[in-house]
Coordinates of C-alpha atoms in Angstrom, one line a residue:
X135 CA -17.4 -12.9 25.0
X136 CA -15.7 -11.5 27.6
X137 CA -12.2 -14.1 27.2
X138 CA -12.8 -12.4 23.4
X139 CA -12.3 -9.3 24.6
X140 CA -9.3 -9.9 26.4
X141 CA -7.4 -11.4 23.7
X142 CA -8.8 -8.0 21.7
X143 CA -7.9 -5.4 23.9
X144 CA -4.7 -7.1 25.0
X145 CA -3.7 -7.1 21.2
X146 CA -4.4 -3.6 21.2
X147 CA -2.2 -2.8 23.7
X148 CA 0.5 -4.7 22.2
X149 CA 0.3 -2.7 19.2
X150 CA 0.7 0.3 21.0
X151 CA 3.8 -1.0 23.5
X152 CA 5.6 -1.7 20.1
X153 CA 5.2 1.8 18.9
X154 CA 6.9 2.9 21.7
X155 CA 9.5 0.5 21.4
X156 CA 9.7 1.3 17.7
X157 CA 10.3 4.9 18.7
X158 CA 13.9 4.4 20.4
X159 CA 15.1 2.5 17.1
X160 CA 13.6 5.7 15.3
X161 CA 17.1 7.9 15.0
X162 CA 17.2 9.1 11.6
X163 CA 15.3 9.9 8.5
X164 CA 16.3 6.3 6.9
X165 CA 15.5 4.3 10.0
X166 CA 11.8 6.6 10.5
X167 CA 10.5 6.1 6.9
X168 CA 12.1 2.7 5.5
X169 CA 13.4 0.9 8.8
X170 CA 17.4 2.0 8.3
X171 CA 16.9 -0.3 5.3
X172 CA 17.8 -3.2 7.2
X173 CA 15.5 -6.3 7.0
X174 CA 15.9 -9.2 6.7
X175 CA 14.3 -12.0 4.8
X176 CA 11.8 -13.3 7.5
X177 CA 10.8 -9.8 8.7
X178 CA 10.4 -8.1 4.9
X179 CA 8.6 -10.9 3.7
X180 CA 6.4 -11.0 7.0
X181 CA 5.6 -7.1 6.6
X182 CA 5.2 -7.4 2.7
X183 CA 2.2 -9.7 3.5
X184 CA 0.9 -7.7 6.2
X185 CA 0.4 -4.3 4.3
X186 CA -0.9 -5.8 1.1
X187 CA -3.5 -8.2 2.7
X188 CA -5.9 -5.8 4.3
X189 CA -9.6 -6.3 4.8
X190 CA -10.6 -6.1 1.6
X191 CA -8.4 -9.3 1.2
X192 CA -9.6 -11.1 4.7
X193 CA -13.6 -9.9 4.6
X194 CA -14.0 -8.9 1.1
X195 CA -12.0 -12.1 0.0
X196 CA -14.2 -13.9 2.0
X197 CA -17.0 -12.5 0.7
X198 CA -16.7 -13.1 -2.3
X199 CA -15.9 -16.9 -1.8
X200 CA -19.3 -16.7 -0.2
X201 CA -20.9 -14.8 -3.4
X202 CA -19.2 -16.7 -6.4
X203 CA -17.8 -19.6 -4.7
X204 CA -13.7 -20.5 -5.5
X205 CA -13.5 -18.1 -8.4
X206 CA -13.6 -15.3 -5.4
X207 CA -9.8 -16.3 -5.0
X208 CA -9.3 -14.1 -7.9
X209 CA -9.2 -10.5 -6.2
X210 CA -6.2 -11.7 -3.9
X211 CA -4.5 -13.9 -6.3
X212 CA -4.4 -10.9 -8.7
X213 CA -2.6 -9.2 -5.6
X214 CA -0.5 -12.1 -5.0
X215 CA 0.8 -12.4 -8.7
X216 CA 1.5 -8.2 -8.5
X217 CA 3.6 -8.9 -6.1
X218 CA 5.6 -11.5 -7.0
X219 CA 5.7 -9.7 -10.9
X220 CA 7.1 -6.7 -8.5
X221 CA 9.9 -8.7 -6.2
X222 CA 11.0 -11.2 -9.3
X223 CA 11.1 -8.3 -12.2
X224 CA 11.7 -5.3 -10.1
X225 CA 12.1 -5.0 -6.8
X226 CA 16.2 -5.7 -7.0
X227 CA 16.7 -2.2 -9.2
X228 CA 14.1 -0.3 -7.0
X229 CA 15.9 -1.4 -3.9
X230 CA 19.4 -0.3 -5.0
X231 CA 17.6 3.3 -6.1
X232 CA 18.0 4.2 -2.3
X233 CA 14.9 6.8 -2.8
X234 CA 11.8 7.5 -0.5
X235 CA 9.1 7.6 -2.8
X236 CA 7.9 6.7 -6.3
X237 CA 7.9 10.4 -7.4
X238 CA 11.9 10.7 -6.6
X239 CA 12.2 7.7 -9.3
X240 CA 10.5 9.6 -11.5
X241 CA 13.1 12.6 -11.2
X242 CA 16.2 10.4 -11.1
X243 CA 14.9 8.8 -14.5
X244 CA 13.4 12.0 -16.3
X245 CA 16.0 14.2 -15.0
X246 CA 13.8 16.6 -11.8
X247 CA 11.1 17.2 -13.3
X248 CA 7.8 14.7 -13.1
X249 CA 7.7 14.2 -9.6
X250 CA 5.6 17.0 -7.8
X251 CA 2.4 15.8 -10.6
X252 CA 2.8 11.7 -10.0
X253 CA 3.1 13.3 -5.9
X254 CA 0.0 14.4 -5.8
X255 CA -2.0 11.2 -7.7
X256 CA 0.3 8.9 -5.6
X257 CA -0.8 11.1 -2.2
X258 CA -4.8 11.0 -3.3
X259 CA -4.5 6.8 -3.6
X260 CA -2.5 6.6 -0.4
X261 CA -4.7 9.0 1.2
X262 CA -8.0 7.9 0.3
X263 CA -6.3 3.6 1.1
X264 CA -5.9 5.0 5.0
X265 CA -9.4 6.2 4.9
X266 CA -10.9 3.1 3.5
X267 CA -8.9 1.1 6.2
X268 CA -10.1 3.3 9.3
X269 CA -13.9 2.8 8.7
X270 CA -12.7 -1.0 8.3
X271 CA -11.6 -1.3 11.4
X272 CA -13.9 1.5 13.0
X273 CA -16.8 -1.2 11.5
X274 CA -15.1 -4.3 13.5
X275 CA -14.9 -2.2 16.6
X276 CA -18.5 -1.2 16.2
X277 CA -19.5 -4.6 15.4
X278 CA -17.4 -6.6 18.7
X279 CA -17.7 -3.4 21.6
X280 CA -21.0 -1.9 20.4
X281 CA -19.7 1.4 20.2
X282 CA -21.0 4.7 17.8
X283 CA -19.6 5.1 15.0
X284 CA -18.0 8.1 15.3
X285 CA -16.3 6.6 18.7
X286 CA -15.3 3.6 16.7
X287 CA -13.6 5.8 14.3
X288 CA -11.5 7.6 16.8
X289 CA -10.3 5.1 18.9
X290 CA -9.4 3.0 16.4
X291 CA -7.7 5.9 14.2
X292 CA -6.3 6.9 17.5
X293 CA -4.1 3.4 18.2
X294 CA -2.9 3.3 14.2
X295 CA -1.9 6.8 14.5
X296 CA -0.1 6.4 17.7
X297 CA 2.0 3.8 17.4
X298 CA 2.6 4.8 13.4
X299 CA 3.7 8.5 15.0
X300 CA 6.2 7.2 17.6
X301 CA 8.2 4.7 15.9
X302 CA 7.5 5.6 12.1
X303 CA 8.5 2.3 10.3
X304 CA 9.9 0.7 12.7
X305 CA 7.0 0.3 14.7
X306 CA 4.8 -0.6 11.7
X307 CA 7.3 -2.8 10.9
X308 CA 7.1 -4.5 14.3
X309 CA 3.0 -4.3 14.6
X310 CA 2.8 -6.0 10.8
X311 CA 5.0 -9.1 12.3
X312 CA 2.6 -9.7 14.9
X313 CA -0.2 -8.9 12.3
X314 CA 1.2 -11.6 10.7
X315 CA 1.5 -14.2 12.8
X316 CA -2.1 -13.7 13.8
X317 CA -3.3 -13.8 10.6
X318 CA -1.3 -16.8 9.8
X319 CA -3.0 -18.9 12.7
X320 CA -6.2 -17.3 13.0
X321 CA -7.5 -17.5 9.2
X322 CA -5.4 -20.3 7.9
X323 CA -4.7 -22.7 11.0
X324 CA -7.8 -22.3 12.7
X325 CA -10.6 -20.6 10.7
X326 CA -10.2 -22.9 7.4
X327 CA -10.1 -26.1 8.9
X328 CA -12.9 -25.4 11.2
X329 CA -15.5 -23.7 8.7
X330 CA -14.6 -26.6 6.0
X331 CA -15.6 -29.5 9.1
X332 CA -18.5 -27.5 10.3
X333 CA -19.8 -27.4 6.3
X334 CA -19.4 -31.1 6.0
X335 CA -15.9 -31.5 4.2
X336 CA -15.4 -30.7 0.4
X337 CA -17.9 -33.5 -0.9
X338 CA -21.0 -32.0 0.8
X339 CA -20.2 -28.6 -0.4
X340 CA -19.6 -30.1 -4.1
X341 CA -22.7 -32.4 -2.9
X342 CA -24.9 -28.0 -1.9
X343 CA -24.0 -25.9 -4.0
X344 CA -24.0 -25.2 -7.9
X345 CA -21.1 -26.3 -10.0
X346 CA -20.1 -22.5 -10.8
X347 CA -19.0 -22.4 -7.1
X348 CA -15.9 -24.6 -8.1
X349 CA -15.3 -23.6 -11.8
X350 CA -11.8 -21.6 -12.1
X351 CA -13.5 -18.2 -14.2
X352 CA -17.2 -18.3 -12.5
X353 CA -16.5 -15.0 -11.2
X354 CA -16.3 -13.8 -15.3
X355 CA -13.5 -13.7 -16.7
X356 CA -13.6 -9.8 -17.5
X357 CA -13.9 -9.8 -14.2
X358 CA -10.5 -10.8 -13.9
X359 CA -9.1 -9.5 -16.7
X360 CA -10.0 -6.0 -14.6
X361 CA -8.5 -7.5 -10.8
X362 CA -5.3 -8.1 -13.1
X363 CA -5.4 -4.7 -14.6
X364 CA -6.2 -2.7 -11.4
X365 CA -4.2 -5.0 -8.5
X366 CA -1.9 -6.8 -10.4
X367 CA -0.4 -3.3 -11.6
X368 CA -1.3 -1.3 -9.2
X369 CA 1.3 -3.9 -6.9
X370 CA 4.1 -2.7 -9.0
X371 CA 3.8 1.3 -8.5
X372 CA 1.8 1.9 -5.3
X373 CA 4.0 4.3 -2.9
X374 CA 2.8 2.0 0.3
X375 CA 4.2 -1.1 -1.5
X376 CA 7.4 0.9 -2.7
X377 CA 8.5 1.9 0.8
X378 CA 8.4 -1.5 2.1
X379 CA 10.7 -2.6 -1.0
X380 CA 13.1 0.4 0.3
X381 CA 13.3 -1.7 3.8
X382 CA 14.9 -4.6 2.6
X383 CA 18.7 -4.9 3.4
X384 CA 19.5 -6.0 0.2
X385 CA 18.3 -6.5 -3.5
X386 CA 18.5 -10.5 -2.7
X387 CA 15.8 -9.8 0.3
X388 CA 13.6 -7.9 -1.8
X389 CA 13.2 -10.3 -4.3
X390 CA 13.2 -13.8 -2.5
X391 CA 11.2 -12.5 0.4
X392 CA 8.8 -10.9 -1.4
X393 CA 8.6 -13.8 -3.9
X394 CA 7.5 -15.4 -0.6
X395 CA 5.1 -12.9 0.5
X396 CA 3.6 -13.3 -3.0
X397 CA 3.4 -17.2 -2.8
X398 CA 1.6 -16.6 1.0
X399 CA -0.9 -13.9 -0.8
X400 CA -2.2 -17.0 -3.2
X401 CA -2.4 -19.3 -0.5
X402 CA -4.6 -16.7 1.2
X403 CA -6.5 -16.0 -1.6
X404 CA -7.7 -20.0 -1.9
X405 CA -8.1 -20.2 1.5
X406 CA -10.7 -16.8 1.9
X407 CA -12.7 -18.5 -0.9
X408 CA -12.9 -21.8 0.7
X409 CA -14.1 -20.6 4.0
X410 CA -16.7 -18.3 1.7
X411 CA -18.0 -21.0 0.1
X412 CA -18.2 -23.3 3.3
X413 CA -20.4 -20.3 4.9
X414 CA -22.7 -19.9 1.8
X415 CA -23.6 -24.2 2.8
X416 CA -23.8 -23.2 6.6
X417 CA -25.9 -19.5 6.1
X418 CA -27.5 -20.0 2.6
X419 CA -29.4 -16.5 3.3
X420 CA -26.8 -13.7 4.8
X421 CA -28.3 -10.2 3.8
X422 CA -25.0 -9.6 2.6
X423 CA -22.0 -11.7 1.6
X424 CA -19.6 -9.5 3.2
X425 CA -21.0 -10.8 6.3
X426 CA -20.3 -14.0 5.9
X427 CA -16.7 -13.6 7.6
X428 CA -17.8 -12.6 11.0
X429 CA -20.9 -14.8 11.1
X430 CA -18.8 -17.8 10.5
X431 CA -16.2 -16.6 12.9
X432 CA -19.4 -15.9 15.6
X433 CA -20.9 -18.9 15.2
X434 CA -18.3 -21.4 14.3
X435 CA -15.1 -21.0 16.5
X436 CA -15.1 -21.2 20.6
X437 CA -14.3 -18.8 23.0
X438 CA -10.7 -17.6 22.7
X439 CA -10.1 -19.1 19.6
X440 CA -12.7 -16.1 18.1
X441 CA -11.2 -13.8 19.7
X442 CA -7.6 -14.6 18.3
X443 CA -9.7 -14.7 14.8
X444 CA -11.6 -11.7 15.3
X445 CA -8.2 -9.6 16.0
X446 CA -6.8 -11.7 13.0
X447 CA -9.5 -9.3 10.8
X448 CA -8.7 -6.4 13.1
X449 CA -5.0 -6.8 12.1
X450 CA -5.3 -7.0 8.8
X451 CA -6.9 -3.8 8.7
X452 CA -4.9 -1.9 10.8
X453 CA -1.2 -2.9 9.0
X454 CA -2.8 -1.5 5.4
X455 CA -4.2 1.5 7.4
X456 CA -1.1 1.7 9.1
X457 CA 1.0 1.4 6.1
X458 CA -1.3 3.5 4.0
X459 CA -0.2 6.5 6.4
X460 CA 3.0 6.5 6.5
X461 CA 2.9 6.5 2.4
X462 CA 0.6 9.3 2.7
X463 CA 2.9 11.4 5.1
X464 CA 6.3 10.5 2.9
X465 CA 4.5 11.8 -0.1
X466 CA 2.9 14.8 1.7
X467 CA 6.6 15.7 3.2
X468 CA 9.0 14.6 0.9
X469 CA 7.2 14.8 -2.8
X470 CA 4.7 17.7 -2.2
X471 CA 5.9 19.8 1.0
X472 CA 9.5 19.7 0.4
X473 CA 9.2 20.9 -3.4
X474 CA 6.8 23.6 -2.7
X475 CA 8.7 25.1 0.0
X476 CA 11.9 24.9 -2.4
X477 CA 10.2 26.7 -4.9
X478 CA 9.1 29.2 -2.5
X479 CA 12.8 29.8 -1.2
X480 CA 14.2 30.1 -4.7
X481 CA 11.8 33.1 -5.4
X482 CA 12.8 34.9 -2.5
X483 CA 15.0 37.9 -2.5
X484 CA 18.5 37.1 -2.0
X485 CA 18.6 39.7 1.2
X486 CA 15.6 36.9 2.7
X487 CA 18.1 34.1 2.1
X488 CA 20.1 32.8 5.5
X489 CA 23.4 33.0 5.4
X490 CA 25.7 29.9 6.4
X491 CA 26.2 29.7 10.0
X492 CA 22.8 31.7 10.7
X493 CA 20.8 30.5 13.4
X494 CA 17.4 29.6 13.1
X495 CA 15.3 26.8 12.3
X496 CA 16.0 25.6 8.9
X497 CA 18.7 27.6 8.3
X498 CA 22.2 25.9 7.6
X499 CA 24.1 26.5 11.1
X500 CA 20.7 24.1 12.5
X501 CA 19.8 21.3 10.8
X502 CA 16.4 20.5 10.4
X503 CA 15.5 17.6 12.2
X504 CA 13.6 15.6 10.0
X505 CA 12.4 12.7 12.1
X506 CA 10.6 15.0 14.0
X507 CA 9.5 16.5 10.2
X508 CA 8.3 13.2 9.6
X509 CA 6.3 12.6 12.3
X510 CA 4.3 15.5 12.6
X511 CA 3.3 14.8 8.8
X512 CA 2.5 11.7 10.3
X513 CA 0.3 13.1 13.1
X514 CA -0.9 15.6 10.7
X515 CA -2.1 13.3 7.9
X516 CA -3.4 10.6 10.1
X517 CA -5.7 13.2 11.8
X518 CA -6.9 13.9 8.2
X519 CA -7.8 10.7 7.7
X520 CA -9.8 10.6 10.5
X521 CA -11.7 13.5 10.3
X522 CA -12.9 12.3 6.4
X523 CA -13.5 8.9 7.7
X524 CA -15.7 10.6 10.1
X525 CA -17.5 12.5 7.2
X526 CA -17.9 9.7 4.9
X527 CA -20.4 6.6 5.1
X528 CA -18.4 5.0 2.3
X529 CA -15.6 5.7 0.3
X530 CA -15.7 2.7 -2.0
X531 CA -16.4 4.7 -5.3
X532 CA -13.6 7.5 -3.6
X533 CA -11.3 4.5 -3.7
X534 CA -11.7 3.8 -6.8
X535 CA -11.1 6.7 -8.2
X536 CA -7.6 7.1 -6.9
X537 CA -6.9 3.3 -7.7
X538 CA -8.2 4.1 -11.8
X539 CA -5.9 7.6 -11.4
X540 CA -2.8 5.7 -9.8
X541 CA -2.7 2.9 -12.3
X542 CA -4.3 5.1 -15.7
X543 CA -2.1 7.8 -14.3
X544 CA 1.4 5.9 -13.4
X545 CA 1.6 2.8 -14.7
X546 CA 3.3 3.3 -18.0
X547 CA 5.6 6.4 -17.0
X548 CA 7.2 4.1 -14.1
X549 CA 7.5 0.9 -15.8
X550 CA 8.4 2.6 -18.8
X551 CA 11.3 4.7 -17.4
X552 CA 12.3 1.2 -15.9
X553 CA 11.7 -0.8 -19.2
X554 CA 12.7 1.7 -21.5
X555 CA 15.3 4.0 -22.1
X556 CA 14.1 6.3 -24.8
X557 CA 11.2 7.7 -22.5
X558 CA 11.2 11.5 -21.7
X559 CA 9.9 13.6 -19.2
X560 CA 7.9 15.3 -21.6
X561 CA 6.5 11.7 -22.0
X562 CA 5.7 11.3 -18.7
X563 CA 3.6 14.3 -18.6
X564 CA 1.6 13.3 -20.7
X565 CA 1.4 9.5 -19.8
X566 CA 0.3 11.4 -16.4
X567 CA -1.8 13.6 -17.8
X568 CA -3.4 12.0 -20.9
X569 CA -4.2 8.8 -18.8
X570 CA -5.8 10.8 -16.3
X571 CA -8.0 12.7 -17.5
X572 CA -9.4 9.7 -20.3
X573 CA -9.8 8.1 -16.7
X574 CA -11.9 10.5 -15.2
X575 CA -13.3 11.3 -18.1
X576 CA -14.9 7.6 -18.8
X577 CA -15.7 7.1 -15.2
X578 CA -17.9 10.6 -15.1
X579 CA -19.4 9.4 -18.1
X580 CA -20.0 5.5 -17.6
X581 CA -19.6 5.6 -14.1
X582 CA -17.1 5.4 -11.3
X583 CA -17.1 1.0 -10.6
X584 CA -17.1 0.4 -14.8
X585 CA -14.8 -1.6 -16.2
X586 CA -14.0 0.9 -19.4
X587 CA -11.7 3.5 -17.8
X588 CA -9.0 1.7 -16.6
X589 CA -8.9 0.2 -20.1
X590 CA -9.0 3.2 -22.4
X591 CA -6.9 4.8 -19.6
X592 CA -4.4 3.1 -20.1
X593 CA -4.3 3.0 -23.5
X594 CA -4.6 6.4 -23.6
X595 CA -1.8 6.7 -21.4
X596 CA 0.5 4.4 -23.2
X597 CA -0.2 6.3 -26.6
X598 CA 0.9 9.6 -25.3
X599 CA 4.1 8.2 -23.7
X600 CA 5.4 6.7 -26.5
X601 CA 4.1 9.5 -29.1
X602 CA 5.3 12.0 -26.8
X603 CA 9.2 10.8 -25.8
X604 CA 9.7 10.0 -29.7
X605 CA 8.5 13.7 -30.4
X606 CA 10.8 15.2 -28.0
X607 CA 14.7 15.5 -27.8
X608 CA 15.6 12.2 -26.0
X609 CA 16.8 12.3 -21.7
X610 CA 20.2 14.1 -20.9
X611 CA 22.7 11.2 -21.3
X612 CA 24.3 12.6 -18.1
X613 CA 20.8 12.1 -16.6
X614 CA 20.8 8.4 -18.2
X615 CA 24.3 7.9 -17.1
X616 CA 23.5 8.8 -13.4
X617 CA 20.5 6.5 -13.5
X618 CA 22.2 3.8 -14.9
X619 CA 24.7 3.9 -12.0
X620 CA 21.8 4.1 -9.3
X621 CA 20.1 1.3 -10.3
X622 CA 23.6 -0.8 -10.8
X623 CA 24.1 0.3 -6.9
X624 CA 27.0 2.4 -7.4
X625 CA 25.4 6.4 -7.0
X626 CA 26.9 8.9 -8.5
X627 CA 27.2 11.4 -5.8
X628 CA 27.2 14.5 -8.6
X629 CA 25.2 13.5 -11.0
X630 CA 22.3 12.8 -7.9
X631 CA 23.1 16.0 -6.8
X632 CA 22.9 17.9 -10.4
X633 CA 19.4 15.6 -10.2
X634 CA 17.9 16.5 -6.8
X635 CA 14.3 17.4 -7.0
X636 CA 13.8 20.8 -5.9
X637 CA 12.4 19.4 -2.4
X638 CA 15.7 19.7 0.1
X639 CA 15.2 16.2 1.3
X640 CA 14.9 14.5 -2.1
X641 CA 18.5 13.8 -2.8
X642 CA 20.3 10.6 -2.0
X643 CA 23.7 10.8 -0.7
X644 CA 26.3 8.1 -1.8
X645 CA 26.1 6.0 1.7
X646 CA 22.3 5.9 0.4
X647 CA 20.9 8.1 4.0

């Protein structure tokens, strides 16, 4: 094992040299949380694949290849359809927004006033994604070095904090190429083709195993109904997927590079349930199909080339954990942070207020240097994560939860301020609210992993929107008007500013940051 270990620890230090190298590209707000908004079609699409195929896509996929045979494809396909729903129908008009996050939509469309609510719910998902990541990875690191958990934990929270810290998007933007790459050759050049030889080719598996372990819906086809429902949606509003969107250099790279992550997503999807099944005909008896992916990779693959496959999985991790915390820190900063802190300044006296020219931090004659903003909430909520990762022994049912919120929640307000023009903020609110709660409410009552309330949430949730925005006085048509213009690319410098969330760093300037 020790040549494995090289390759490991040598990708581990890679990761962190680009984070330092990712730091001197940092400069500005726009280059720290969305790259400068400058990628191309070979890097977007490269990172787009990266932070949506995570473990749950490389081990879990795998997994459940081993469990229910091809019909395991589902789970990644249904993320792998999201995303190409999101970069064919959508991504174009989010990329010309020129926003941060999925809450300063909100306020552009509803006119300032939905985004500190859909903040929260979108900072709970992203929050509780980078902790389901870290004991990922913490997990491969106990299970290739032999360390405690708790070390695990920390030293692999440690290097995705780092490098996410120094360079902000940049670095993760430079880490999920590499993740890439790896993934690319390790799973599908080398891992497929080997586990499908070593099981005898196609025939012999056909020739082992039921016929339900090749029929298209032998997973169930409620089963997929609900993948479509929770990952299929929940690729079109998720904050981590947004702010890779916001990277691209133009609307034409958003959509035709993440049209190709999308079409890489299904290929992966076939290819973690092929090399599932082919380890159900070479370990019939695993105590648990999640094992199935580093068994295979243990006993199947020679030295070197399991190493390169073991950091493969490792990489897949860290770029969603990695991504997950930047989305966390934007949210925290820009949606939640920033708005409080504007509420609490327009309460104070007017004697309290700094004048122009006043010194000071964070009075006018300074400006606040919000890289440096940034990255302590980066610091700051990847510390967090941490310390609950350390606390939990599994956050599955924790995930969940913010996954039923974000979609029951969030789904119809953002697709429907996109969709349709006669929604209202007071529409919103309740979308958010009604779809929340009837989510909550089903999952306390029929418990956390059934089907039911992401269902009646949102239908719940879609009921109260439309009820709702045709009960109240339709949007501001100067709001509409200033909307329109944003998503057509030209911004309207005055009506964004007559829109600016109450958050100070909320509002887009013309040259879009």
């Amino acid at each position: 094992m020790a040549v494995d270990y090289a390759v490991i620890v040598l990708y581990l230090a890679g990761m962190l040299a680009m984070g330092w190298w990712g730091m001197r590209r940092a400069t500005s707000k726009s280059d720290f949380l969305v790259a400068g908004r400058r990628l191309g079609p070979a890097m977007y699409s490269g990172t787009m694949a990266a932070i949506v195929l995570g473990g749950a896509s490389t081990i879990g996929g795998v997994g459940l290849g081993y469990r229910y045979g091809l019909s395991g494809a589902w789970m990644v396909f249904t993320i792998g359809l999201g995303l190409l729903a999101l970069s064919v129908f959508f991504s174009a008009r989010i990329a010309r927004l020129k926003v941060y996050t999925v809450s300063e939509m909100l306020d552009l469309r509803y006119g300032g006033s939905a985004g500190l609510i859909s903040g929260v719910v979108m900072w709970a998902y992203t929050l509780m994604l980078a902790v389901t990541s870290t004991l990922a990875y913490a997990t491969i690191f106990d299970v290739l070095f032999g360390l405690d958990r708790a070390l695990a934990i920390i030293l692999g929270g440690a290097i995705v904090v780092a490098y996410s810290t120094l360079g902000g998007m940049w670095s993760i933007t430079l880490t999920d190429m590499v993740q890439f790459v790896v993934k690319t050759i390790g799973v599908l050049l080398l891992l497929l083709p080997i586990a499908v030889v070593k099981a005898g080719g196609f025939a012999e598996m056909k020739a082992q195993l039921p016929d339900d372990y090749f029929a298209p819906l032998g997973i169930g086809g409620q089963t997929v109904f609900t993948y479509v429902l929770i990952y299929s949606f929940g690729m079109l509003i998720g904050q981590d997927i947004w702010q890779r969107v916001f990277t691209a250099r133009s609307d034409r790279v958003a959509r035709l590079g993440g049209t190709a992550a999308g079409t890489y997503c299904l290929v992966y999807a076939v290819a973690g349930a092929v090399i599932g099944t082919a380890a159900k005909v070479l370990y019939p008896h695993l105590g648990s199909p999640d094992d199935a992916f580093a068994t295979i990779v243990k006993d199947a693959l020679p030295v070197g080339v399991r190493g390169l496959v073991l950091a493969a999985a490792l990489s897949a991790v860290m770029s969603t954990s990695s991504g997950a915390l930047i989305a966390c820190a934007t949210v925290a900063n820009n949606d939640i942070w920033a708005r409080i802190r504007g509420v609490v300044r327009r309460q104070r006296p007017a004697a309290d207020v700094p004048h122009a020219g006043d010194a000071g931090p964070g009075g006018p004659g300074e400006p606040q240097d919000e890289v440096r903003g940034n990255r302590a909430f980066i610091l700051l909520m990847g510390l967090a994560v941490i310390v609950i990762a350390l606390a939990l022994n599994n956050v599955v049912e924790a995930l969940t939860v913010a996954y039923n919120l974000l979609v029951g929640g969030l789904l119809v307000p953002i697709l429907g301020g996109l969709l349709w023009k006669r929604g209202t903020v007071a529409g919103a609110l309740a979308a958010v609210a009604v779809g929340g709660l009837t989510v909550v409410g089903l999952m306390l009552s029929l418990g956390v992993l059934a089907n039911e309330p992401i269902y009646y949430g949102l239908l719940a949730s879609l009921v109260a929107y439309v009820a709702v925005s045709l009960a109240t006085r339709p949007t501001d048509a100067a709001v509409l008007d200033a909307w329109r213009a944003r998503l057509a690319g030209r911004p309207d410098a005055a009506g964004a500013e007559r829109l600016a969330p109450s958050g100070p760093s909320a509002t887009a300037s013309p040259s879009g940051r």
